[in-house]
XYZ file of C-alpha atoms in Angstrom:
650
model
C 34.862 4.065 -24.139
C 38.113 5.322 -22.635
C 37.481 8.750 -22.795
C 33.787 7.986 -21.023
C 35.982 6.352 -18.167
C 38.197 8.860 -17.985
C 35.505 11.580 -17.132
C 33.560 9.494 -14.896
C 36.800 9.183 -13.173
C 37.539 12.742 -12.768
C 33.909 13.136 -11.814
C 34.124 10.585 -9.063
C 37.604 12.338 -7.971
C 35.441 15.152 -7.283
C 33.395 13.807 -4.692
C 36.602 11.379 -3.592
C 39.560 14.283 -4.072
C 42.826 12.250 -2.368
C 43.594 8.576 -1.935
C 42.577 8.547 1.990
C 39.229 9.933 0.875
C 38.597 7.146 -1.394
C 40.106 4.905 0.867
C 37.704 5.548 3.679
C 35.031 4.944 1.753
C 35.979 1.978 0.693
C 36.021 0.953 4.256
C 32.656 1.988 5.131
C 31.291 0.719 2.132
C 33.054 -2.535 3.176
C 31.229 -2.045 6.996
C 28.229 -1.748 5.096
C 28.126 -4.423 3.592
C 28.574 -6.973 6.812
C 26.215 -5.572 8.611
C 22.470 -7.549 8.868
C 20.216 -6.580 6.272
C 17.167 -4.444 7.052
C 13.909 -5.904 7.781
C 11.112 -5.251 5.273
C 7.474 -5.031 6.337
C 4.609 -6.221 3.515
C 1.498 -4.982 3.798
C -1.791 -5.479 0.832
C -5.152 -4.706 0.534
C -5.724 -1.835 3.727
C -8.827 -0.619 1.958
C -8.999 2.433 4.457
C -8.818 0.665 7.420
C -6.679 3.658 8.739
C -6.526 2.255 12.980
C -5.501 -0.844 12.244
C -2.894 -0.182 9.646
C -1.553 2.664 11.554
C -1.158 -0.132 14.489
C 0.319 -2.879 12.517
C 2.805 -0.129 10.989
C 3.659 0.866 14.729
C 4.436 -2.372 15.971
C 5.925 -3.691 12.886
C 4.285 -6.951 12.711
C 5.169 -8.193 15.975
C 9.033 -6.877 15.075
C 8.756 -4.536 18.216
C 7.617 -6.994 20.407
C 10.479 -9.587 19.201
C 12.730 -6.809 19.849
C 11.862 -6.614 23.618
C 11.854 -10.728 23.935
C 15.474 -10.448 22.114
C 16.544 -7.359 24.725
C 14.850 -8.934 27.984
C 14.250 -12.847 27.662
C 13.046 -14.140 30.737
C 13.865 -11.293 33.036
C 11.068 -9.242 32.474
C 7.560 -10.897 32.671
C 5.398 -10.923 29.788
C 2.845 -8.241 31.420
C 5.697 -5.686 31.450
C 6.346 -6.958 27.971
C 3.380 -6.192 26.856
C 3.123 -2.623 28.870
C 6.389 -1.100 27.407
C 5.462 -2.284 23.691
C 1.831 -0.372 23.985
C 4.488 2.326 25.514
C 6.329 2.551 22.250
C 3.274 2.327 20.111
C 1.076 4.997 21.604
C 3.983 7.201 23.926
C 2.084 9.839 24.358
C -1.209 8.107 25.478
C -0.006 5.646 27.675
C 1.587 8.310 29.499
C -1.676 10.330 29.876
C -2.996 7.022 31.560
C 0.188 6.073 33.515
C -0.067 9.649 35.147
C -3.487 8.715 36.637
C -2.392 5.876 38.582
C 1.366 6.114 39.177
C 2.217 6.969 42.620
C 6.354 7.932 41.636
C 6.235 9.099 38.236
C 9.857 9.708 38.904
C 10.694 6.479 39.837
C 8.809 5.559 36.617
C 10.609 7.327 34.019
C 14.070 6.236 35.392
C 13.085 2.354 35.048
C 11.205 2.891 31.695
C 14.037 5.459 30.152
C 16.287 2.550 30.706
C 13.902 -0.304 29.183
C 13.811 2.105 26.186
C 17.306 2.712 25.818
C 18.021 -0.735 25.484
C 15.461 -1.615 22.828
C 16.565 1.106 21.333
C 20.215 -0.152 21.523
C 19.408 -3.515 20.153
C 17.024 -1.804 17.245
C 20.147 0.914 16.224
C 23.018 -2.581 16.335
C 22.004 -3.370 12.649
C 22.596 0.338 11.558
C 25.734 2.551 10.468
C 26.111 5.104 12.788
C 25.686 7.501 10.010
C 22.317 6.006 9.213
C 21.234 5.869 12.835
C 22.033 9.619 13.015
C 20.202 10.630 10.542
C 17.355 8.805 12.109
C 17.772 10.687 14.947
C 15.001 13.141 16.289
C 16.860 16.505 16.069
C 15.638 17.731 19.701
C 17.461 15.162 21.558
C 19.842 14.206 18.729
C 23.048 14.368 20.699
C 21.509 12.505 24.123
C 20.354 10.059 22.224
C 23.361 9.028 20.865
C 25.740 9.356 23.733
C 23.025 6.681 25.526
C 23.046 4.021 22.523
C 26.738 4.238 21.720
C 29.174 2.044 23.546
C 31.944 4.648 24.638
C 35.013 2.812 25.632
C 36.882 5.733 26.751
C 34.312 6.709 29.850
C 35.496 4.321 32.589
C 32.645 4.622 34.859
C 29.979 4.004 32.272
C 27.068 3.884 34.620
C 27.817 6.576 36.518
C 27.831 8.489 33.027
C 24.859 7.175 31.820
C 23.058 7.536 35.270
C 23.605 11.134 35.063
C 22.115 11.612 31.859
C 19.088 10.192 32.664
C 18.601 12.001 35.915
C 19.189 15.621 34.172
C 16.754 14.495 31.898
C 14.290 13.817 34.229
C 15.449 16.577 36.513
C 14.770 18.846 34.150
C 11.144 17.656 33.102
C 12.204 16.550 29.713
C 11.383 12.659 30.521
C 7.858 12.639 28.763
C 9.364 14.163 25.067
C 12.647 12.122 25.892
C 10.703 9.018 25.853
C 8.320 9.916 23.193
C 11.311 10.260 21.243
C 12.730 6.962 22.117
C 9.681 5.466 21.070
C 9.320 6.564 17.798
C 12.653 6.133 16.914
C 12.335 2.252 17.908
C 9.509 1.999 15.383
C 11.791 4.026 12.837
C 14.482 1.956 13.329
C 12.864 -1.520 13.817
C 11.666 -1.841 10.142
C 13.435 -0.273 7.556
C 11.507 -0.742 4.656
C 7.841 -0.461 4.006
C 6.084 -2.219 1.203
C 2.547 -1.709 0.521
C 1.349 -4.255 -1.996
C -1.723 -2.441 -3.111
C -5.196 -1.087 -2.581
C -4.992 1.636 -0.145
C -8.151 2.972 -1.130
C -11.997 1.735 -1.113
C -14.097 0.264 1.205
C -12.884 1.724 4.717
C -13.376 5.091 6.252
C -9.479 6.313 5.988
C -7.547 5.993 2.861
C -6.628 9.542 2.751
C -5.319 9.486 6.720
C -3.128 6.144 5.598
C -1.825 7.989 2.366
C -0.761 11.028 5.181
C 0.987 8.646 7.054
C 3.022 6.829 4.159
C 3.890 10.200 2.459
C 5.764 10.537 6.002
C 7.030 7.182 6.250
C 11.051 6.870 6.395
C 11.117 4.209 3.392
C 8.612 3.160 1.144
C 7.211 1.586 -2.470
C 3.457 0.992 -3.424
C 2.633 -1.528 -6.100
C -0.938 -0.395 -7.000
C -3.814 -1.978 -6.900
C -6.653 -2.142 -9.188
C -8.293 0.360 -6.397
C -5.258 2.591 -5.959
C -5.824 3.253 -10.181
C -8.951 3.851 -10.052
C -8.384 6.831 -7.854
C -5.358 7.719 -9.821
C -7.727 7.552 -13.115
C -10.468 9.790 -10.818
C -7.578 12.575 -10.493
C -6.546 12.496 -14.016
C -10.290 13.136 -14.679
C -11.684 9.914 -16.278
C -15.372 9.796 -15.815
C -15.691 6.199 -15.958
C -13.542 5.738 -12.507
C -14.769 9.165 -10.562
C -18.205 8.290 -11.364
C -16.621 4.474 -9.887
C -15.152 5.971 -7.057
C -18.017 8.149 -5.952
C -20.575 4.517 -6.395
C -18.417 2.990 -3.871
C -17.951 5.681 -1.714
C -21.439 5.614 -1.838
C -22.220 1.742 -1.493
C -19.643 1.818 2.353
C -21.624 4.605 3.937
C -17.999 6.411 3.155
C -18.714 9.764 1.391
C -16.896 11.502 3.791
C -13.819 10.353 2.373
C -14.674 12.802 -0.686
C -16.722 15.256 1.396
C -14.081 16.322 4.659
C -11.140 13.943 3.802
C -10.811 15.464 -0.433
C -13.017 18.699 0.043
C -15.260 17.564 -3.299
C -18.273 19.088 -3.244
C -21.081 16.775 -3.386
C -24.876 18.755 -3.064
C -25.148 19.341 -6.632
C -24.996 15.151 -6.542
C -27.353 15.261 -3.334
C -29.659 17.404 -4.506
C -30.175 15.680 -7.707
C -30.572 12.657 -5.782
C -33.393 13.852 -3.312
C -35.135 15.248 -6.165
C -35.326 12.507 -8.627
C -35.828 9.434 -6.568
C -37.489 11.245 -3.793
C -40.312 8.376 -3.906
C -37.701 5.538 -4.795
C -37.190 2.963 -2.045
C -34.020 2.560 -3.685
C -33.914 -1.227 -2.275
C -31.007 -2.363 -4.171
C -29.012 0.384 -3.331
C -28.745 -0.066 0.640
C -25.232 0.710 2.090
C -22.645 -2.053 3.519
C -21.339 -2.518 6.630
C -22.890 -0.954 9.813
C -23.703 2.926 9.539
C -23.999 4.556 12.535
C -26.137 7.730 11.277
C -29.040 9.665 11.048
C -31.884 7.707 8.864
C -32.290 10.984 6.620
C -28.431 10.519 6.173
C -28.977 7.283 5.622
C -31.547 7.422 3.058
C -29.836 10.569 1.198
C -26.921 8.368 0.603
C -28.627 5.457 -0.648
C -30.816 7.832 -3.358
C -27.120 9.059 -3.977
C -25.784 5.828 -4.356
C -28.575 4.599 -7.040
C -28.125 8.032 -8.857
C -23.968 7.331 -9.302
C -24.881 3.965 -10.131
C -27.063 5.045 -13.130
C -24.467 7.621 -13.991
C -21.929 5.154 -13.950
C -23.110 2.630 -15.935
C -24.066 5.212 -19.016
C -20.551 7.027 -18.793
C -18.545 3.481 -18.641
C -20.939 2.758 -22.140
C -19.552 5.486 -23.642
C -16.093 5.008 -22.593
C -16.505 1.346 -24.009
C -17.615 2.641 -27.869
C -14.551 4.846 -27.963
C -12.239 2.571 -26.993
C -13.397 -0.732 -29.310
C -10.140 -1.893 -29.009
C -10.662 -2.904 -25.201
C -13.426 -5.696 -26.386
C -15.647 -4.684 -23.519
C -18.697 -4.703 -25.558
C -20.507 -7.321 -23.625
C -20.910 -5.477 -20.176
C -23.161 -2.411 -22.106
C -26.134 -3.532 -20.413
C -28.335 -0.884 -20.444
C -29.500 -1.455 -24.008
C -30.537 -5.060 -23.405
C -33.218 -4.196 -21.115
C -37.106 -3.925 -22.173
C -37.885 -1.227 -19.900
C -41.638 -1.980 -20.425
C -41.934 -5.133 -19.283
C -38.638 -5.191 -16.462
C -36.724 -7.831 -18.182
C -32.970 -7.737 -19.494
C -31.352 -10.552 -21.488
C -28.067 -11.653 -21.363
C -26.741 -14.504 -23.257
C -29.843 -15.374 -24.787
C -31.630 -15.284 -21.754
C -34.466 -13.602 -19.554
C -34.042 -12.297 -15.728
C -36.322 -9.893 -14.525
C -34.998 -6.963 -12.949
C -34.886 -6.388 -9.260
C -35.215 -2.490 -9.912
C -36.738 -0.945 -13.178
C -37.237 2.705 -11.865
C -34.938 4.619 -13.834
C -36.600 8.322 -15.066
C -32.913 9.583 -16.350
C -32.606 6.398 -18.794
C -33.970 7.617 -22.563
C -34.758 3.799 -24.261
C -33.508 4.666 -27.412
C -30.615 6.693 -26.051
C -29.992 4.429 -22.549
C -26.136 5.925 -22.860
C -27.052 9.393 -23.142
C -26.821 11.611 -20.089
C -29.231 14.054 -19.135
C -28.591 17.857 -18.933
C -28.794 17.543 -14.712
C -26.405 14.680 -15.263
C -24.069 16.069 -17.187
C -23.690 18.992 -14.972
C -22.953 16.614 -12.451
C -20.364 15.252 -13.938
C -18.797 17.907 -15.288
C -18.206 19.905 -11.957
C -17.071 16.213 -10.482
C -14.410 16.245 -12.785
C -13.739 19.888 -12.587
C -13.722 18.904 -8.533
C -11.180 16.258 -8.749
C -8.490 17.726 -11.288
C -8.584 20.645 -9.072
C -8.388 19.154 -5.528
C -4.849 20.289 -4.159
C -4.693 17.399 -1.568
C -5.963 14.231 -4.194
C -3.337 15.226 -6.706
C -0.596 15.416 -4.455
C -1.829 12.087 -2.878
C -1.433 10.745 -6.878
C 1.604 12.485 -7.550
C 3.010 10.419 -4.263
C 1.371 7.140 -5.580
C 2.911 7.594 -9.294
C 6.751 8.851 -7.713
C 7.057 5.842 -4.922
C 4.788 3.531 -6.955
C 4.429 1.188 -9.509
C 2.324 -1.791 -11.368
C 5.225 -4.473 -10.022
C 8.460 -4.022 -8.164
C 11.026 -6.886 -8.009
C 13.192 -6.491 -4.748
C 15.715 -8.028 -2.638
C 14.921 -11.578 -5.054
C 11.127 -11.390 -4.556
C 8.913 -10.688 -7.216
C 5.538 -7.888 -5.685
C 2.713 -7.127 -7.514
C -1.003 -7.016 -6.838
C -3.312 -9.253 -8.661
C -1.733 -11.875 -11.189
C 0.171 -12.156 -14.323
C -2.473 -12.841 -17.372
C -2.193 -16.935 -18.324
C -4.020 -19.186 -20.374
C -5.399 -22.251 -19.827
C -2.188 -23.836 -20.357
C -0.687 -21.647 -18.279
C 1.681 -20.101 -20.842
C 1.553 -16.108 -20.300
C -1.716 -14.444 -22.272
C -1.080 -12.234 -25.139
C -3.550 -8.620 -24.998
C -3.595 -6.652 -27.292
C -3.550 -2.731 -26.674
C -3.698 0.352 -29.397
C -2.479 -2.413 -32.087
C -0.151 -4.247 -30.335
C 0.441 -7.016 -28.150
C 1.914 -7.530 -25.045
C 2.039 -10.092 -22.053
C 4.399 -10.945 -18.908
C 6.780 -8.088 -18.539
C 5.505 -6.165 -21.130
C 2.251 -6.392 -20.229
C 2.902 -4.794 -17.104
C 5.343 -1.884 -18.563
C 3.263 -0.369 -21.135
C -0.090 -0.228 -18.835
C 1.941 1.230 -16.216
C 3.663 3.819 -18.797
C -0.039 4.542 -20.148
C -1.142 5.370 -16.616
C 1.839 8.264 -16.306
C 0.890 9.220 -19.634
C -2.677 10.299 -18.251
C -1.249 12.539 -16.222
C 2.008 13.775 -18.127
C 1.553 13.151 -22.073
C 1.985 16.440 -23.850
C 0.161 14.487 -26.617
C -3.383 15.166 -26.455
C -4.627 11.822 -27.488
C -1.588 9.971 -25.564
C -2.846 11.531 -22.344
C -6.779 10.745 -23.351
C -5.218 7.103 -23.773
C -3.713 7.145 -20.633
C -6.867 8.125 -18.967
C -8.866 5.787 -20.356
C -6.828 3.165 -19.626
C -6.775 3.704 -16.022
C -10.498 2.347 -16.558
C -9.419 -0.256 -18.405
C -7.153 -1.305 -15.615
C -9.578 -1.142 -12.832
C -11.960 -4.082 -14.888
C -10.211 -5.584 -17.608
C -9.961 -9.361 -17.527
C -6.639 -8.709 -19.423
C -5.762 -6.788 -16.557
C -3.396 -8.094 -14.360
C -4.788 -6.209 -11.460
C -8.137 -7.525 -12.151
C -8.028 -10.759 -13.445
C -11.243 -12.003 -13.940
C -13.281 -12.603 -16.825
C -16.078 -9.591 -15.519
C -16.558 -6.565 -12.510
C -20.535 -8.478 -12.356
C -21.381 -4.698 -10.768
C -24.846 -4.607 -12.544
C -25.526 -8.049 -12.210
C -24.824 -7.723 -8.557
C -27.545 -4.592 -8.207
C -30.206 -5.635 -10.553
C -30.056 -9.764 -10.716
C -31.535 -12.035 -8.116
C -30.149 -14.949 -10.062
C -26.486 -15.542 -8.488
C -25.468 -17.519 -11.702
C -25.299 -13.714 -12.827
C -23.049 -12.316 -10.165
C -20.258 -14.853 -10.719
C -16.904 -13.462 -11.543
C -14.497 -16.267 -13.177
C -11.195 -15.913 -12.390
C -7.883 -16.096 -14.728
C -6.436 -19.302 -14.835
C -3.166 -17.937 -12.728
C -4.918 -18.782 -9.871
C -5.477 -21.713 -10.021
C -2.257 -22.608 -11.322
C -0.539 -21.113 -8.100
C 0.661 -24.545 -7.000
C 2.180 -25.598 -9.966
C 5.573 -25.042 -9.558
C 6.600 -25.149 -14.115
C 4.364 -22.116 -14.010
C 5.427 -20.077 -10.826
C 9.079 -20.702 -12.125
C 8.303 -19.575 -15.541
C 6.820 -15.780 -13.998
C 9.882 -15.562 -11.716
C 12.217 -16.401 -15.131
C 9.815 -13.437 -16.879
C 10.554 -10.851 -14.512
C 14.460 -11.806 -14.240
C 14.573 -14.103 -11.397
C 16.111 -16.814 -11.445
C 17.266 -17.783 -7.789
C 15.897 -20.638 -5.773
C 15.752 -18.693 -2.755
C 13.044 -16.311 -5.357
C 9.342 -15.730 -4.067
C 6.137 -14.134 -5.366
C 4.661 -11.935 -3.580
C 1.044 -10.149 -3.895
C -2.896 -9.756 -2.537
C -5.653 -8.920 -4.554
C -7.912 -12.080 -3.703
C -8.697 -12.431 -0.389
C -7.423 -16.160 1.356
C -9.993 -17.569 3.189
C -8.112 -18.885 6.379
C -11.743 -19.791 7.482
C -11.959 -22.658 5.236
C -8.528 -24.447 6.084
C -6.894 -21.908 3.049
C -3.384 -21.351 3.278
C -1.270 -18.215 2.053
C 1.537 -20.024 1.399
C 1.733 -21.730 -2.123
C 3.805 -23.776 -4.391
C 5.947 -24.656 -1.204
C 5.965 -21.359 -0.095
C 7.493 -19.926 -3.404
C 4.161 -17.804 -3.799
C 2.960 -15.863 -0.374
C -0.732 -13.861 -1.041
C -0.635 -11.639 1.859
C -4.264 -10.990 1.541
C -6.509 -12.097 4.517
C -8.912 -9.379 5.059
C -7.957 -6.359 6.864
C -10.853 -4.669 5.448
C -13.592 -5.633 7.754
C -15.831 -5.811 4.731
C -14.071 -8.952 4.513
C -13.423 -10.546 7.042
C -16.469 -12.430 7.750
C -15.323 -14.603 4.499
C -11.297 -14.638 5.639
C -11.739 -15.524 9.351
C -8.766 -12.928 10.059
C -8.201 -9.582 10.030
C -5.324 -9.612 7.289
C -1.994 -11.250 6.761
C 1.448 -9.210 6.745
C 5.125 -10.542 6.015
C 8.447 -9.250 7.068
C 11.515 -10.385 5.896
C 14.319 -9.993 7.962
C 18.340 -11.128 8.457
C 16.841 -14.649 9.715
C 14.371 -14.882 6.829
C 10.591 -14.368 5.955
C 7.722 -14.475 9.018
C 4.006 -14.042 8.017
C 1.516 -12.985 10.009
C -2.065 -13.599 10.508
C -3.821 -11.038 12.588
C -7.157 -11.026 14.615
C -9.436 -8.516 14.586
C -8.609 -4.689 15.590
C -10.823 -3.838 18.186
C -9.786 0.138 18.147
C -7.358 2.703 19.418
C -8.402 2.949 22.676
C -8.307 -0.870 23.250
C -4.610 -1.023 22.692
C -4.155 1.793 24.855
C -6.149 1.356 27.858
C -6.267 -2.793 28.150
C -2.768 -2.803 26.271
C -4.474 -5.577 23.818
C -2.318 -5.707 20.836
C -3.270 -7.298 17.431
C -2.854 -10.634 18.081
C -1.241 -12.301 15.752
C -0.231 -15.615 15.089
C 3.207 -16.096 13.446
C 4.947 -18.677 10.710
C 8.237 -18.688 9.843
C 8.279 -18.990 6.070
C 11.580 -19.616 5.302
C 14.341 -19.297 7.604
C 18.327 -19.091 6.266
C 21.093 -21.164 8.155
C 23.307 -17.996 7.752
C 21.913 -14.932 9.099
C 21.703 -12.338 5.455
C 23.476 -9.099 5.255
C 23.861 -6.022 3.553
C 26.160 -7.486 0.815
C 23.155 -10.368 -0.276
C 20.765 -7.256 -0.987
C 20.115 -5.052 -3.857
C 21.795 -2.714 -2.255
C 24.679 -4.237 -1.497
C 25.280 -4.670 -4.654
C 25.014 -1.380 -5.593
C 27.418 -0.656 -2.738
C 29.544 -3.312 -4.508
C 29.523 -1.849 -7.530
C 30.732 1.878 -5.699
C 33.384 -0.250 -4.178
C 34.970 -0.774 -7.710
C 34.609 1.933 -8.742
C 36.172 3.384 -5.974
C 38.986 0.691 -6.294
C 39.706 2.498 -10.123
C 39.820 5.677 -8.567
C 42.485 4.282 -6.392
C 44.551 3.032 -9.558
C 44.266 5.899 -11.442
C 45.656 8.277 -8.213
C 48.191 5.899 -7.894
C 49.278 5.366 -11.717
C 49.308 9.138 -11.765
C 46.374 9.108 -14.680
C 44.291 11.595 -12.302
C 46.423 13.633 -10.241
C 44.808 13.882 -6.183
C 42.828 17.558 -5.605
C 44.727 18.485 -2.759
């Protein structure tokens, strides 16, 4: 053990050669550590609603806007307020506008070069310098600095600063200047981003969100049951492209695939057209509103119903591989009498809503057909082989995960797996069991074995159980006892469709269990909260996202506007800065151009969770104690310079 501390000594004396060296680091890790923490942003369940995630990332929540109150109080009215936040949200387009009607643009740019300066000021004060710097846009790198940093040795400091700003717009550098400025005060006014699962499904943009988080500062992704389906679609399960392509399908959204992925999908059209040509295809009709050609319209609904089909045989073969997943009961397709239009389940008859199915073989209802398994087979050949999807994965696997515990709070999508008793559920996987922790750590270690494993059958595993995850009541991103898909198509009864959820949600005010998940996952602290999405809260009905006094927070409240008819709101989002944790419910996104041209901002209305009587810093966070941790290590450094074990590299 000495010898081990000896080298990582000399290692350490590498980077730290003298005792000043080491010294001064000690100092700014010291800094460090009193400075505010950073505020965290929370998002969950964006389902490809690409505008008004890419707002709510801009103005952090409302952080931007409490940034200018903080900066300008009562001295500048609420109007200008609201003008100089779009300004920072949309630089570049407000400007295009402003141009239009402003009679002294130069007047303009002095009074608004200012404004952003000191918002910019007041974002940079909980920063190093050395981490505002590196923050800095690299065009106007130097300027930028020299306005935000006090400089006690210039004596006439407006004079200075007035000069700066009039070369600046002397020059015609104003408009990039302040574009700068304004994406720097969104860099700087959240400093960590975490996305709490299901990026993709249901809107029109999850690949233009994925774009924008691959270039966000600082970021984690705990996936959603959603997010792994597309993962198990790259990897080249059948069971979740043939999945992904259904819903696609079912949102009017196949451009995702078609112009967002480059997947070719005519051999799937084509098939379509030609086999249900004649087929009404009425329980196949797309959600949401679809602006588009009827011919579109009905070659997407044929598409839909021939996916569907596909999906359900492909998903029955998946399930007699893998007899170990006890899935047995949703193979449907061999409990309908295709004469007569019935199916029964449980010991009971429904009639089917839809019983035209010419690819279906009675005695072989699994069994593709030759056109079908073409299909499928260049589908998969598609996905493994689209350059963009897999790096879109390969970003999802590197920042993400299946639970993250952070700064004391616990994230993960869905729910942790309990019994009726609430005591954690035991599943069983590959012939052994798991549950809590565990649970969590060997699907997520199967899912990087699908794309990774060297071991053939490892990486088939992993795969498959990307399916698994995506529908699984033992899954904890599912959680409920069936995906009622086919029920949902086929069944007029809605005794069919329901979906029974684990028993962790319902036990979400019962404080014995909520303490007993924190304990699981290593928390222990009062000040400890859960935080995930997953099942929508309807705010509509009087439903509150805050449970078990506010020690469980689900952030979901519909930003996907497939669901916000049920919410009542257009989504919930959390930060969590130095002065504690504010949620946020937001109204409906009306678009882009809105919050450009009538400056209408999400409006959101805001509750302070939890708020701390002393304001947090670095030193209360993970990683300050990691910078702890440096700081003794640094301090043996010190000893061993000065005790002449490990002689200074002068």
């Amino acid at each position: 053990m000495k010898e081990l501390k000896e080298r990582y000594l000399e290692r350490l004396s590498e980077l730290y050669p003298t005792i000043a060296k080491a010294s001064t680091e000690i100092i700014n890790l010291q800094a460090i550590l009193n400075l505010p923490k950073g505020t965290e942003h929370f998002l969950t369940d964006i389902h490809g609603e690409y505008e008004a995630f890419s707002h709510v990332l801009k103005n952090g929540s409302g952080s931007v806007r409490r940034k200018i109150d903080d900066v300008f109080g009562n001295t500048l009215s609420s109007r200008d307020k609201q003008s100089l936040a779009t300004l920072i949200y949309y630089p570049k387009e407000k400007m295009d506008r402003i141009r239009q009607t402003e009679e002294s643009m130069e007047d303009w740019y002095k009074i608004t070069l200012y404004r952003l300066i000191e918002v910019c000021k007041c974002a940079a004060s909980k920063y190093t310098r050395s981490k505002v710097r590196k923050a800095l846009p690299k065009e106007f790198a130097y300027v930028i600095e020299e306005l935000i940093t006090v400089r006690p040795e210039v004596s006439d400091k407006e004079s200075y600063y007035n000069s700066i700003v009039s070369t600046i717009i002397g020059i015609g550098r104003a408009e990039p200047f302040i574009v700068a400025l304004s994406e720097l005060i969104q860099r700087l006014t959240v400093d960590h981003l975490h996305i709490v699962g299901d990026v993709y499904d249901r809107g029109p943009g999850p690949h233009i969100i994925m774009d924008k988080l691959k270039n966000y500062h600082s970021v984690d992704i705990q996936w959603g049951n959603h997010d792994v389906l597309w993962m198990g679609a790259a990897a080249g399960q059948r069971g979740c492209i043939a999945n992904v392509i259904r819903i696609c399908a079912r949102y009017g959204n196949l451009d995702i695939l078609e112009d967002g992925y480059g997947i070719n999908l005519l051999p799937l059209a084509t098939f379509a057209l030609r086999v249900y040509k004649d087929d009404p295809c009425e329980c196949f009709k797309l959600k949401g509103e679809q602006n588009r050609d009827i011919n579109e319209k009905q070659l997407e609904i044929r598409m839909h119903k021939a996916m569907s089909v596909i999906q359900f045989k492909v998903e029955g073969q998946i399930i007699k591989k893998n007899p170990g997943f006890h899935l047995e009961d949703r193979n449907l397709l061999d409990k309908i009498d295709y004469e007569r239009g019935v199916i029964t389940l449980d010991g009971k008859e429904y009639e089917m809503l839809d019983i035209n199915f010419p690819t279906i073989d009675p005695k072989h209802p699994y069994a593709l057909s030759k056109d079908e398994e073409e299909i499928m087979s260049r589908l998969e050949s598609a996905f493994l082989n689209c350059e963009k999807l897999q790096d879109h994965m390969r970003f999802l696997l590197n920042k993400g995960g299946l639970y993250k515990v952070y700064n004391g709070n616990l994230l993960y999508h869905g729910c942790v797996p309990l019994k009726e008793d609430g005591t954690l559920k035991s599943v069983r996987l590959y012939g052994r069991s798991y549950k809590g922790k565990s649970l969590y750590e060997v699907l997520e270690s199967y899912v990087r074995k699908g794309f990774y494993a060297l071991n053939k059958r490892e990486k088939e595993r992993g795969k498959d159980m990307m399916w698994y995850i995506w529908l699984s009541e033992n899954s904890p991103l599912f959680g409920k006892d069936k995906m009622a898909t086919f029920e949902r198509y086929f069944l007029a009864e809605k005794e069919t469709h329901k979906e029974k959820k684990n028993p962790y949600y319902n036990l979400l005010e019962n404080e014995k269990v909520i303490n007993m998940i924190l304990k699981e996952f290593g928390l222990t602290e009062e000040s400890a909260h859960i935080i995930n999405g997953h099942v929508p809260v309807k705010a509509i009905t009087g439903e509150s996202p805050i449970k078990c006094n506010g020690k469980v927070l689900v952030i979901d409240g519909g930003f996907s506007r497939a669901y916000q008819k049920q919410t009542g709101i257009a989504g919930y989002t959390l930060i969590y800065n130095s002065y504690g944790l504010i949620l946020a419910a937001h109204e409906p996104f009306e678009s882009t151009e809105a919050a450009i041209e009538k400056e209408s901002d999400i409006h959101s209305d805001s509750v302070v969770v939890k708020r701390v009587l002393e304001r947090k810093l670095v030193g209360d966070t993970d990683i300050g104690q990691e910078l702890k941790e440096q700081i003794e290590d640094l301090k043996m450094l010190l000893q061993a310079y000065r005790s002449g074990e490990i002689t200074e590299r002068m």
